CSV table of C-alpha atoms and ligand atoms in Angstrom, one decimal:
chain,number,residue,atom,x,y,z
A,150,MET,CA,-10.9,-24.2,14.6
A,151,LEU,CA,-7.2,-24.3,15.2
A,152,THR,CA,-6.6,-22.3,18.4
A,153,LEU,CA,-2.8,-23.0,18.8
A,154,ARG,CA,-3.5,-22.5,22.5
A,155,GLY,CA,-0.9,-23.2,25.1
A,156,ARG,CA,2.7,-22.1,25.6
A,157,GLY,CA,4.7,-20.4,22.9
A,158,PRO,CA,7.2,-20.8,21.4
A,159,ARG,CA,6.9,-24.4,20.2
A,160,ARG,CA,9.7,-26.9,19.9
A,161,GLY,CA,9.9,-30.6,18.8
A,162,ASN,CA,6.6,-32.5,19.2
A,163,SER,CA,4.7,-29.5,20.4
A,164,LEU,CA,4.8,-28.0,16.9
A,165,SER,CA,2.2,-30.6,16.0
A,166,GLN,CA,-0.3,-29.5,18.7
A,167,LEU,CA,-2.9,-27.2,17.0
A,168,GLY,CA,-5.4,-27.1,19.9
A,169,ILE,CA,-8.3,-28.1,17.6
A,170,VAL,CA,-11.9,-27.3,18.6
A,171,LYS,CA,-14.6,-28.9,16.4
A,172,ASP,CA,-17.6,-26.7,15.8
A,173,GLY,CA,-15.8,-23.8,17.5
A,174,ALA,CA,-16.6,-20.2,18.0
A,175,VAL,CA,-14.8,-17.0,18.9
A,176,LEU,CA,-16.4,-14.1,20.7
A,177,VAL,CA,-14.8,-10.8,19.7
A,178,ARG,CA,-15.0,-7.7,21.8
A,179,ASP,CA,-13.3,-4.4,21.1
A,180,GLY,CA,-10.9,-6.1,18.7
A,181,ARG,CA,-9.9,-8.8,21.2
A,182,ILE,CA,-10.9,-12.3,21.8
A,183,GLY,CA,-13.4,-12.3,24.7
A,184,ALA,CA,-14.1,-16.1,24.6
A,185,VAL,CA,-13.1,-19.1,22.5
A,186,GLY,CA,-14.3,-22.7,22.6
A,187,PRO,CA,-17.1,-24.9,21.4
A,188,ALA,CA,-19.9,-23.0,19.7
A,189,SER,CA,-22.5,-24.6,22.0
A,190,LYS,CA,-20.8,-23.0,25.0
A,191,ILE,CA,-19.9,-19.6,23.4
A,192,GLU,CA,-23.4,-19.0,22.0
A,193,LYS,CA,-24.9,-19.3,25.6
A,194,LEU,CA,-22.8,-16.4,26.9
A,195,VAL,CA,-24.7,-13.3,27.8
A,196,ALA,CA,-22.3,-11.1,25.7
A,197,ALA,CA,-22.8,-13.5,22.7
A,198,ARG,CA,-26.6,-12.9,22.5
A,199,LYS,CA,-26.2,-9.3,21.3
A,200,ALA,CA,-23.2,-10.0,19.1
A,201,GLU,CA,-23.2,-9.8,15.3
A,202,LYS,CA,-22.8,-13.3,14.0
A,203,VAL,CA,-20.4,-14.3,11.2
A,204,ASP,CA,-21.2,-17.8,10.0
A,205,VAL,CA,-18.2,-19.7,8.9
A,206,ALA,CA,-19.7,-23.2,9.1
A,207,GLY,CA,-17.9,-26.0,7.2
A,208,ARG,CA,-14.6,-24.0,7.0
A,209,VAL,CA,-11.3,-23.9,8.9
A,210,VAL,CA,-10.5,-21.0,11.2
A,211,LEU,CA,-7.0,-20.3,12.5
A,212,PRO,CA,-4.9,-17.4,13.8
A,213,GLY,CA,-3.9,-14.9,11.1
A,214,PHE,CA,-0.5,-15.8,9.6
A,215,VAL,CA,2.5,-13.9,10.9
A,216,ASP,CA,5.0,-13.3,8.1
A,217,SER,CA,8.2,-12.6,10.0
A,218,HIS,CA,10.5,-11.9,7.0
A,219,THR,CA,9.6,-9.6,4.1
A,220,HIS,CA,11.2,-6.9,2.1
A,221,LEU,CA,7.9,-5.0,1.6
A,222,VAL,CA,9.0,-1.7,0.1
A,223,HIS,CA,10.7,-1.9,-3.3
A,224,ALA,CA,10.1,-0.1,-6.6
A,225,ALA,CA,9.9,-2.8,-9.2
A,226,SER,CA,10.0,-6.5,-10.1
A,227,ARG,CA,13.1,-8.1,-11.4
A,228,ALA,CA,11.4,-10.2,-14.1
A,229,GLU,CA,14.3,-9.8,-16.6
A,230,GLU,CA,16.7,-11.3,-14.1
A,231,TYR,CA,14.2,-14.2,-13.6
A,232,GLN,CA,14.6,-15.0,-17.2
A,233,LEU,CA,18.4,-14.8,-17.1
A,234,LYS,CA,18.5,-17.2,-14.2
A,235,ILE,CA,16.3,-19.6,-16.0
A,236,GLN,CA,18.7,-19.4,-18.9
A,237,GLY,CA,21.6,-20.4,-16.6
A,238,ALA,CA,23.0,-17.3,-14.9
A,239,SER,CA,23.5,-17.7,-11.2
A,240,TYR,CA,22.1,-15.2,-8.6
A,241,GLU,CA,25.7,-14.2,-7.7
A,242,GLU,CA,26.7,-13.7,-11.3
A,243,ILE,CA,23.8,-11.4,-11.8
A,244,ALA,CA,24.7,-9.5,-8.6
A,245,ARG,CA,28.3,-9.0,-9.7
A,246,LYS,CA,27.1,-7.3,-12.9
A,247,GLY,CA,25.2,-4.7,-10.9
A,248,GLY,CA,22.0,-6.7,-11.0
A,249,GLY,CA,20.4,-8.3,-8.0
A,250,ILE,CA,20.0,-6.1,-4.9
A,251,LEU,CA,21.9,-3.2,-6.5
A,252,ASN,CA,19.3,-3.2,-9.3
A,253,SER,CA,16.6,-2.7,-6.8
A,254,VAL,CA,18.6,0.0,-5.0
A,255,LYS,CA,18.8,2.0,-8.3
A,256,THR,CA,15.1,1.8,-8.9
A,257,LEU,CA,14.2,2.6,-5.3
A,258,ARG,CA,16.4,5.7,-5.2
A,259,ALA,CA,14.7,6.9,-8.3
A,260,ALA,CA,11.1,6.3,-7.1
A,261,THR,CA,9.0,8.8,-5.1
A,262,SER,CA,7.6,7.9,-1.7
A,263,GLN,CA,4.1,8.0,-3.3
A,264,GLN,CA,5.0,5.4,-6.0
A,265,LEU,CA,6.6,3.2,-3.3
A,266,LYS,CA,3.6,3.5,-1.1
A,267,ARG,CA,1.2,2.6,-3.8
A,268,ARG,CA,3.1,-0.6,-4.6
A,269,ALA,CA,3.5,-1.6,-0.9
A,270,ARG,CA,-0.2,-1.0,-0.2
A,271,ALA,CA,-1.2,-3.2,-3.1
A,272,ALA,CA,1.1,-5.9,-1.8
A,273,LEU,CA,-0.4,-5.6,1.7
A,274,GLU,CA,-3.9,-6.2,0.3
A,275,VAL,CA,-2.5,-9.4,-1.3
A,276,PHE,CA,-1.0,-10.5,2.0
A,277,ALA,CA,-4.4,-10.0,3.7
A,278,SER,CA,-6.2,-11.9,0.9
A,279,HIS,CA,-4.0,-14.9,1.8
A,280,GLY,CA,-4.7,-14.9,5.5
A,281,THR,CA,-1.8,-12.8,6.8
A,282,THR,CA,-2.5,-10.2,9.5
A,283,THR,CA,1.0,-9.2,10.7
A,284,ILE,CA,4.3,-8.8,8.8
A,285,GLU,CA,7.8,-7.9,9.5
A,286,ALA,CA,9.3,-5.5,6.8
A,287,LYS,CA,12.9,-4.6,6.2
A,288,SER,CA,14.6,-1.6,4.6
A,289,GLY,CA,17.7,-2.4,2.5
A,290,TYR,CA,17.1,-1.1,-1.0
A,291,GLY,CA,18.1,2.5,-0.2
A,292,LEU,CA,21.6,1.9,1.2
A,293,ASP,CA,22.0,5.6,1.7
A,294,VAL,CA,20.6,8.0,4.3
A,295,ALA,CA,17.8,9.3,2.2
A,296,GLY,CA,16.8,5.9,0.7
A,297,GLU,CA,16.8,4.0,4.0
A,298,LEU,CA,14.9,6.7,5.9
A,299,LYS,CA,12.4,6.8,3.0
A,300,ILE,CA,11.6,3.1,3.4
A,301,LEU,CA,11.5,3.1,7.2
A,302,SER,CA,9.2,6.2,7.2
A,303,LEU,CA,6.9,4.3,4.8
A,304,HIS,CA,6.7,1.4,7.2
A,305,LYS,CA,5.5,3.9,9.9
A,306,GLU,CA,3.0,5.6,7.5
A,307,LEU,CA,1.6,2.3,6.2
A,308,SER,CA,1.2,1.1,9.8
A,309,ALA,CA,-1.1,4.0,10.5
A,310,GLU,CA,-3.0,4.0,7.2
A,311,GLN,CA,-3.9,0.3,6.6
A,312,PRO,CA,-4.8,-2.6,8.9
A,313,ILE,CA,-1.9,-5.0,8.6
A,314,GLU,CA,0.5,-4.7,11.5
A,315,ILE,CA,4.1,-4.0,10.4
A,316,ALA,CA,7.2,-4.7,12.5
A,317,SER,CA,10.0,-2.5,11.1
A,318,THR,CA,13.6,-3.7,10.6
A,319,PHE,CA,16.6,-1.7,9.6
A,320,LEU,CA,18.6,-3.6,7.0
A,321,GLY,CA,21.1,-1.0,5.9
A,322,ALA,CA,23.6,-3.8,5.8
A,323,HIS,CA,21.9,-5.6,2.9
A,324,VAL,CA,24.9,-5.2,0.6
A,325,VAL,CA,27.6,-2.6,0.1
A,326,PRO,CA,26.3,0.1,-2.2
A,327,LEU,CA,28.0,0.8,-5.6
A,328,GLU,CA,29.5,4.2,-4.5
A,329,PHE,CA,31.4,2.5,-1.7
A,330,ARG,CA,32.7,-0.4,-3.8
A,331,GLU,CA,35.4,1.6,-5.8
A,332,LYS,CA,37.8,2.0,-2.9
A,333,ALA,CA,39.5,-0.8,-1.1
A,334,SER,CA,38.4,0.6,2.3
A,335,GLY,CA,34.9,1.2,1.0
A,336,THR,CA,33.2,-1.6,2.9
A,337,ASP,CA,34.7,-0.4,6.2
A,338,GLU,CA,33.6,3.1,5.5
A,339,TYR,CA,30.1,2.0,4.7
A,340,VAL,CA,30.0,-0.1,8.0
A,341,LYS,CA,31.1,3.1,9.8
A,342,LEU,CA,28.3,5.1,8.2
A,343,LEU,CA,25.8,2.4,9.5
A,344,THR,CA,27.2,2.1,13.0
A,345,ASP,CA,28.0,5.8,13.7
A,346,TRP,CA,25.3,7.6,11.8
A,347,LEU,CA,22.4,5.6,10.4
A,348,ILE,CA,21.7,3.2,13.2
A,349,PRO,CA,21.6,6.0,15.9
A,350,GLU,CA,19.4,8.2,13.5
A,351,VAL,CA,17.0,5.3,12.9
A,352,ALA,CA,16.7,4.5,16.6
A,353,ALA,CA,16.4,8.1,17.7
A,354,ASN,CA,13.4,8.5,15.3
A,355,GLY,CA,11.7,5.3,16.4
A,356,LEU,CA,11.8,4.0,12.8
A,357,ALA,CA,12.7,0.3,13.6
A,358,GLU,CA,12.5,-2.3,16.3
A,359,TYR,CA,15.1,-4.6,14.7
A,360,CYS,CA,18.5,-4.4,13.0
A,361,ASP,CA,19.3,-7.0,10.4
A,362,VAL,CA,22.5,-7.9,8.4
A,363,PHE,CA,23.0,-10.0,5.3
A,364,CYS,CA,26.0,-12.0,6.6
A,365,ASP,CA,27.1,-14.0,3.5
A,366,ARG,CA,29.5,-14.3,0.6
A,367,GLY,CA,29.3,-11.0,-1.4
A,368,ALA,CA,27.7,-9.1,1.4
A,369,PHE,CA,29.0,-8.7,5.0
A,370,SER,CA,31.5,-10.8,6.9
A,371,ARG,CA,30.9,-12.3,10.3
A,372,SER,CA,33.0,-9.7,12.1
A,373,GLN,CA,31.4,-6.8,10.2
A,374,SER,CA,28.0,-8.2,11.0
A,375,LYS,CA,28.9,-8.4,14.6
A,376,GLN,CA,30.0,-4.8,14.6
A,377,ILE,CA,26.8,-3.6,13.0
A,378,LEU,CA,24.5,-5.7,15.2
A,379,GLU,CA,26.3,-4.5,18.4
A,380,ALA,CA,25.8,-0.9,17.3
A,381,GLY,CA,22.1,-1.8,16.9
A,382,LEU,CA,22.0,-3.3,20.4
A,383,LYS,CA,23.6,-0.2,21.8
A,384,ASN,CA,20.6,1.7,20.3
A,385,LYS,CA,18.1,-0.8,21.5
A,386,LEU,CA,17.5,-2.4,18.1
A,387,VAL,CA,17.1,-6.2,18.5
A,388,PRO,CA,19.3,-8.3,16.1
A,389,ARG,CA,18.0,-10.5,13.3
A,390,LEU,CA,20.3,-12.1,10.7
A,391,HIS,CA,20.3,-13.3,7.1
A,392,ALA,CA,22.4,-16.4,7.9
A,393,GLU,CA,24.0,-19.3,6.0
A,394,GLN,CA,22.1,-18.9,2.8
A,395,LEU,CA,24.8,-19.0,0.1
A,396,MET,CA,27.7,-20.4,2.2
A,397,ARG,CA,28.3,-21.2,5.9
A,398,THR,CA,29.8,-18.2,7.6
A,399,GLY,CA,29.2,-18.8,11.3
A,400,ALA,CA,26.3,-16.3,11.2
A,401,ALA,CA,23.9,-18.7,13.0
A,402,ARG,CA,26.3,-19.0,15.9
A,403,LEU,CA,26.7,-15.2,15.9
A,404,ALA,CA,22.9,-14.9,16.1
A,405,VAL,CA,22.8,-17.1,19.2
A,406,GLU,CA,25.8,-15.3,20.7
A,407,LEU,CA,24.0,-11.9,20.4
A,408,GLU,CA,20.7,-13.4,21.5
A,409,ALA,CA,19.1,-12.4,18.1
A,410,ALA,CA,15.4,-12.7,17.8
A,411,SER,CA,15.8,-14.8,14.6
A,412,CYS,CA,18.3,-16.1,12.1
A,413,ASP,CA,16.9,-16.7,8.7
A,414,HIS,CA,17.5,-18.9,5.6
A,415,LEU,CA,20.0,-21.6,7.1
A,416,GLU,CA,20.3,-23.6,3.9
A,417,GLN,CA,24.0,-24.2,4.6
A,418,ILE,CA,24.0,-24.9,8.4
A,419,ASN,CA,25.8,-28.0,9.8
A,420,SER,CA,24.8,-30.3,12.6
A,421,SER,CA,26.8,-28.5,15.3
A,422,ASP,CA,25.1,-25.2,14.3
A,423,ILE,CA,21.8,-27.0,14.7
A,424,ARG,CA,22.7,-28.1,18.2
A,425,VAL,CA,23.7,-24.6,19.2
A,426,LEU,CA,20.4,-23.1,17.7
A,427,ALA,CA,18.3,-25.8,19.4
A,428,LYS,CA,19.6,-24.8,22.9
A,429,SER,CA,18.9,-21.1,22.3
A,430,ASP,CA,15.8,-18.9,22.1
A,431,THR,CA,16.8,-17.6,18.7
A,432,VAL,CA,14.2,-18.6,16.1
A,433,ALA,CA,15.3,-20.5,13.0
A,434,THR,CA,13.2,-18.8,10.3
A,435,LEU,CA,13.1,-20.9,7.1
A,436,LEU,CA,12.3,-19.3,3.7
A,437,PRO,CA,11.6,-22.1,1.2
A,438,GLY,CA,10.1,-19.6,-1.3
A,439,CYS,CA,13.5,-18.3,-2.0
A,440,ASP,CA,15.0,-21.7,-2.9
A,441,PHE,CA,11.9,-22.5,-5.0
A,442,HIS,CA,12.0,-19.3,-7.0
A,443,LEU,CA,15.8,-19.6,-7.6
A,444,GLY,CA,15.3,-23.2,-8.7
A,445,LEU,CA,17.8,-24.4,-6.1
A,446,ARG,CA,17.8,-28.0,-4.8
A,447,GLN,CA,19.1,-27.3,-1.3
A,448,TYR,CA,16.5,-26.4,1.2
A,449,ALA,CA,17.1,-25.8,4.9
A,450,PRO,CA,17.3,-28.9,7.1
A,451,ALA,CA,13.9,-28.4,8.8
A,452,ARG,CA,13.4,-31.9,10.1
A,453,LYS,CA,16.8,-31.9,11.8
A,454,LEU,CA,16.1,-28.5,13.3
A,455,ILE,CA,12.7,-29.6,14.6
A,456,GLU,CA,14.0,-32.9,15.9
A,457,ALA,CA,16.9,-31.1,17.7
A,458,GLY,CA,14.4,-28.8,19.4
A,459,ALA,CA,15.0,-25.5,17.6
A,460,ILE,CA,12.2,-23.0,17.4
A,461,VAL,CA,11.3,-23.2,13.7
A,462,ALA,CA,9.3,-20.4,11.9
A,463,LEU,CA,8.3,-20.0,8.3
A,464,ALA,CA,8.1,-16.7,6.3
A,465,THR,CA,7.7,-15.7,2.6
A,466,ASP,CA,10.8,-13.5,2.3
A,467,TYR,CA,8.7,-11.4,-0.1
A,468,ASN,CA,11.2,-9.5,-2.2
A,469,PRO,CA,11.6,-8.7,-5.9
A,470,GLY,CA,14.8,-10.8,-6.5
A,471,THR,CA,14.5,-14.2,-4.9
A,472,SER,CA,10.9,-14.7,-3.5
A,473,PRO,CA,8.2,-12.6,-5.1
A,474,THR,CA,5.2,-14.0,-3.2
A,475,MET,CA,2.9,-12.7,-0.5
A,476,SER,CA,1.3,-16.1,0.0
A,477,MET,CA,1.9,-17.9,3.3
A,478,PRO,CA,-0.3,-20.8,2.1
A,479,MET,CA,2.2,-21.3,-0.8
A,480,ILE,CA,5.1,-21.3,1.7
A,481,LEU,CA,3.2,-23.9,3.7
A,482,SER,CA,2.9,-26.1,0.6
A,483,LEU,CA,6.7,-25.8,0.0
A,484,ALA,CA,7.4,-26.4,3.7
A,485,CYS,CA,5.4,-29.7,3.4
A,486,THR,CA,6.7,-31.0,0.1
A,487,GLN,CA,10.3,-29.7,0.2
A,488,LEU,CA,11.1,-29.3,3.9
A,489,ARG,CA,9.1,-32.4,4.9
A,490,MET,CA,7.3,-30.5,7.6
A,491,THR,CA,3.8,-31.8,8.4
A,492,PRO,CA,0.8,-29.4,7.7
A,493,ALA,CA,0.4,-29.0,11.5
A,494,GLU,CA,4.1,-28.1,12.0
A,495,ALA,CA,4.0,-25.6,9.1
A,496,ILE,CA,0.9,-23.9,10.6
A,497,THR,CA,2.5,-23.6,14.0
A,498,ALA,CA,5.7,-22.3,12.4
A,499,SER,CA,3.8,-19.5,10.6
A,500,THR,CA,1.6,-18.4,13.5
A,501,ILE,CA,2.7,-18.7,17.1
A,502,ASN,CA,6.4,-19.3,16.4
A,503,ALA,CA,6.6,-16.5,13.9
A,504,ALA,CA,4.8,-14.2,16.4
A,505,TYR,CA,7.5,-15.2,19.0
A,506,SER,CA,10.3,-14.2,16.6
A,507,LEU,CA,8.6,-10.7,16.5
A,508,GLY,CA,8.2,-10.5,20.3
A,509,ARG,CA,4.4,-10.5,19.8
A,510,HIS,CA,3.5,-14.0,21.1
A,511,ASN,CA,1.6,-12.5,24.0
A,512,ARG,CA,-0.7,-10.6,21.6
A,513,ILE,CA,-1.0,-12.6,18.4
A,514,GLY,CA,-0.2,-16.1,16.9
A,515,SER,CA,-3.0,-18.1,18.7
A,516,LEU,CA,-6.7,-17.8,19.4
A,517,GLU,CA,-6.8,-17.3,23.2
A,518,VAL,CA,-8.8,-15.0,25.5
A,519,GLY,CA,-7.3,-11.5,25.6
A,520,LYS,CA,-5.3,-11.8,22.4
A,521,GLN,CA,-6.0,-9.7,19.3
A,522,ALA,CA,-8.8,-11.0,17.2
A,523,ASP,CA,-6.6,-11.7,14.2
A,524,LEU,CA,-8.2,-14.6,12.3
A,525,ALA,CA,-8.0,-16.3,8.9
A,526,VAL,CA,-10.8,-18.5,7.6
A,527,PHE,CA,-10.1,-21.0,4.8
A,528,GLU,CA,-12.6,-22.5,2.4
A,529,VAL,CA,-11.5,-26.1,3.2
A,530,GLU,CA,-12.9,-28.9,5.3
A,531,ASP,CA,-9.7,-30.2,6.7
A,532,TYR,CA,-6.8,-27.9,7.8
A,533,ARG,CA,-4.3,-30.1,5.8
A,534,GLU,CA,-6.0,-28.9,2.7
A,535,ILE,CA,-4.5,-25.4,3.3
A,536,PRO,CA,-1.0,-26.6,2.1
A,537,TYR,CA,-2.4,-29.4,0.0
A,538,TYR,CA,-3.9,-27.0,-2.6
A,539,PHE,CA,-1.1,-24.9,-4.1
A,540,GLY,CA,-1.1,-22.1,-6.6
A,541,VAL,CA,-4.8,-21.4,-5.7
A,542,ASN,CA,-6.1,-19.3,-2.9
A,543,THR,CA,-8.5,-20.9,-0.5
A,544,CYS,CA,-8.5,-18.0,2.0
A,545,TRP,CA,-12.2,-17.0,2.5
A,546,LEU,CA,-12.1,-14.3,5.2
A,547,THR,CA,-9.4,-12.4,7.1
A,548,LEU,CA,-10.0,-10.4,10.3
A,549,LYS,CA,-7.5,-8.0,11.9
A,550,ASN,CA,-8.5,-6.8,15.4
A,551,GLY,CA,-11.9,-8.2,14.8
A,552,GLN,CA,-12.5,-6.1,11.6
A,553,VAL,CA,-12.9,-7.8,8.2
A,554,ILE,CA,-9.9,-6.9,6.0
A,555,TYR,CA,-10.5,-9.4,3.3
A,556,ALA,CA,-13.6,-11.3,2.1
A,557,ALA,CA,-13.6,-13.7,-0.9
A,558,ALA,CA,-16.1,-12.5,-3.5
B,2011,LIG,ZN1,15.5,-11.5,3.2
């Protein structure tokens, strides 16, 4: 049993400390962890005598994965662009021709809430079947009032209707929508729509905890990003940032300056950015699934970030254009082979550190008394086999608040 007990968030060497208990047991009461430790001790507790027993002997138990970066609600895959990319077109070339994010905007606007919900629910079941118990989900494929509110309302409805916990993020600043691109002042007008209208509307209706911006070439500049995130802060939306993915823009420093919860991607950061991040409480969330799916060679400098002392987290970036996966174990495999993180570091990054980036480290991310009984059980003998096997699912059982939400057949 990997408890991940102790202080969160984890930096440097402490990313390797999994708090392993051999022959462990967890006592669950009212959805929370009542006791945790060696089975010989837990089984003797008075409360344990009447408890229903789930035997997971010979397997590895760990906290449910926290996937802190997803674009859950979208209408369709972009498989045709996948083929174009394989045949040589770049992600940005496809975007310039109205493909990419704008392609997903077109299909989302045309889809009904029912259709979107059905697709998202199916995805959430796949998340659960790979050991994930909490996700963050972003809007950003509506890019108009109706579309963005449609996505954020679905986050709220899905939170009430199914077991996976969803932290909602407003990403109206994903890209500038087509109808604003014709005029020279269109981007400024769209930023104004976000800051003066959509952000206050989203906050007033309690539809998001976070505000995110895609700060990059072809999306929003550093100064526009700052304006949008400050409007979010004024409305009590905590900043997150898509930063330094395609080119270095200074977004990581902006994230630190605004005390953002997280800055994500970071393929293009330099050593001085790493130092600034390492001194901050802003989480460096790495998304290797994106580079893998796009066939890119440049991954984020995970080793340098860890060695400098940054709080490193991992997430799937589940989205139809650049990272169509709900599998945290696959992301762990990529973190190990491509980012050179050890299996222990990758597990810490996708549990307690990811929970910290969502402001939930006091409730989830480790197996400790009082925390939610969110557990994943894997059909492996050694925790290192979780990333070692790739492209196959070794998840055996997933519990959210003590309830079974997935069991392997
Ligand atoms: Zn993203």
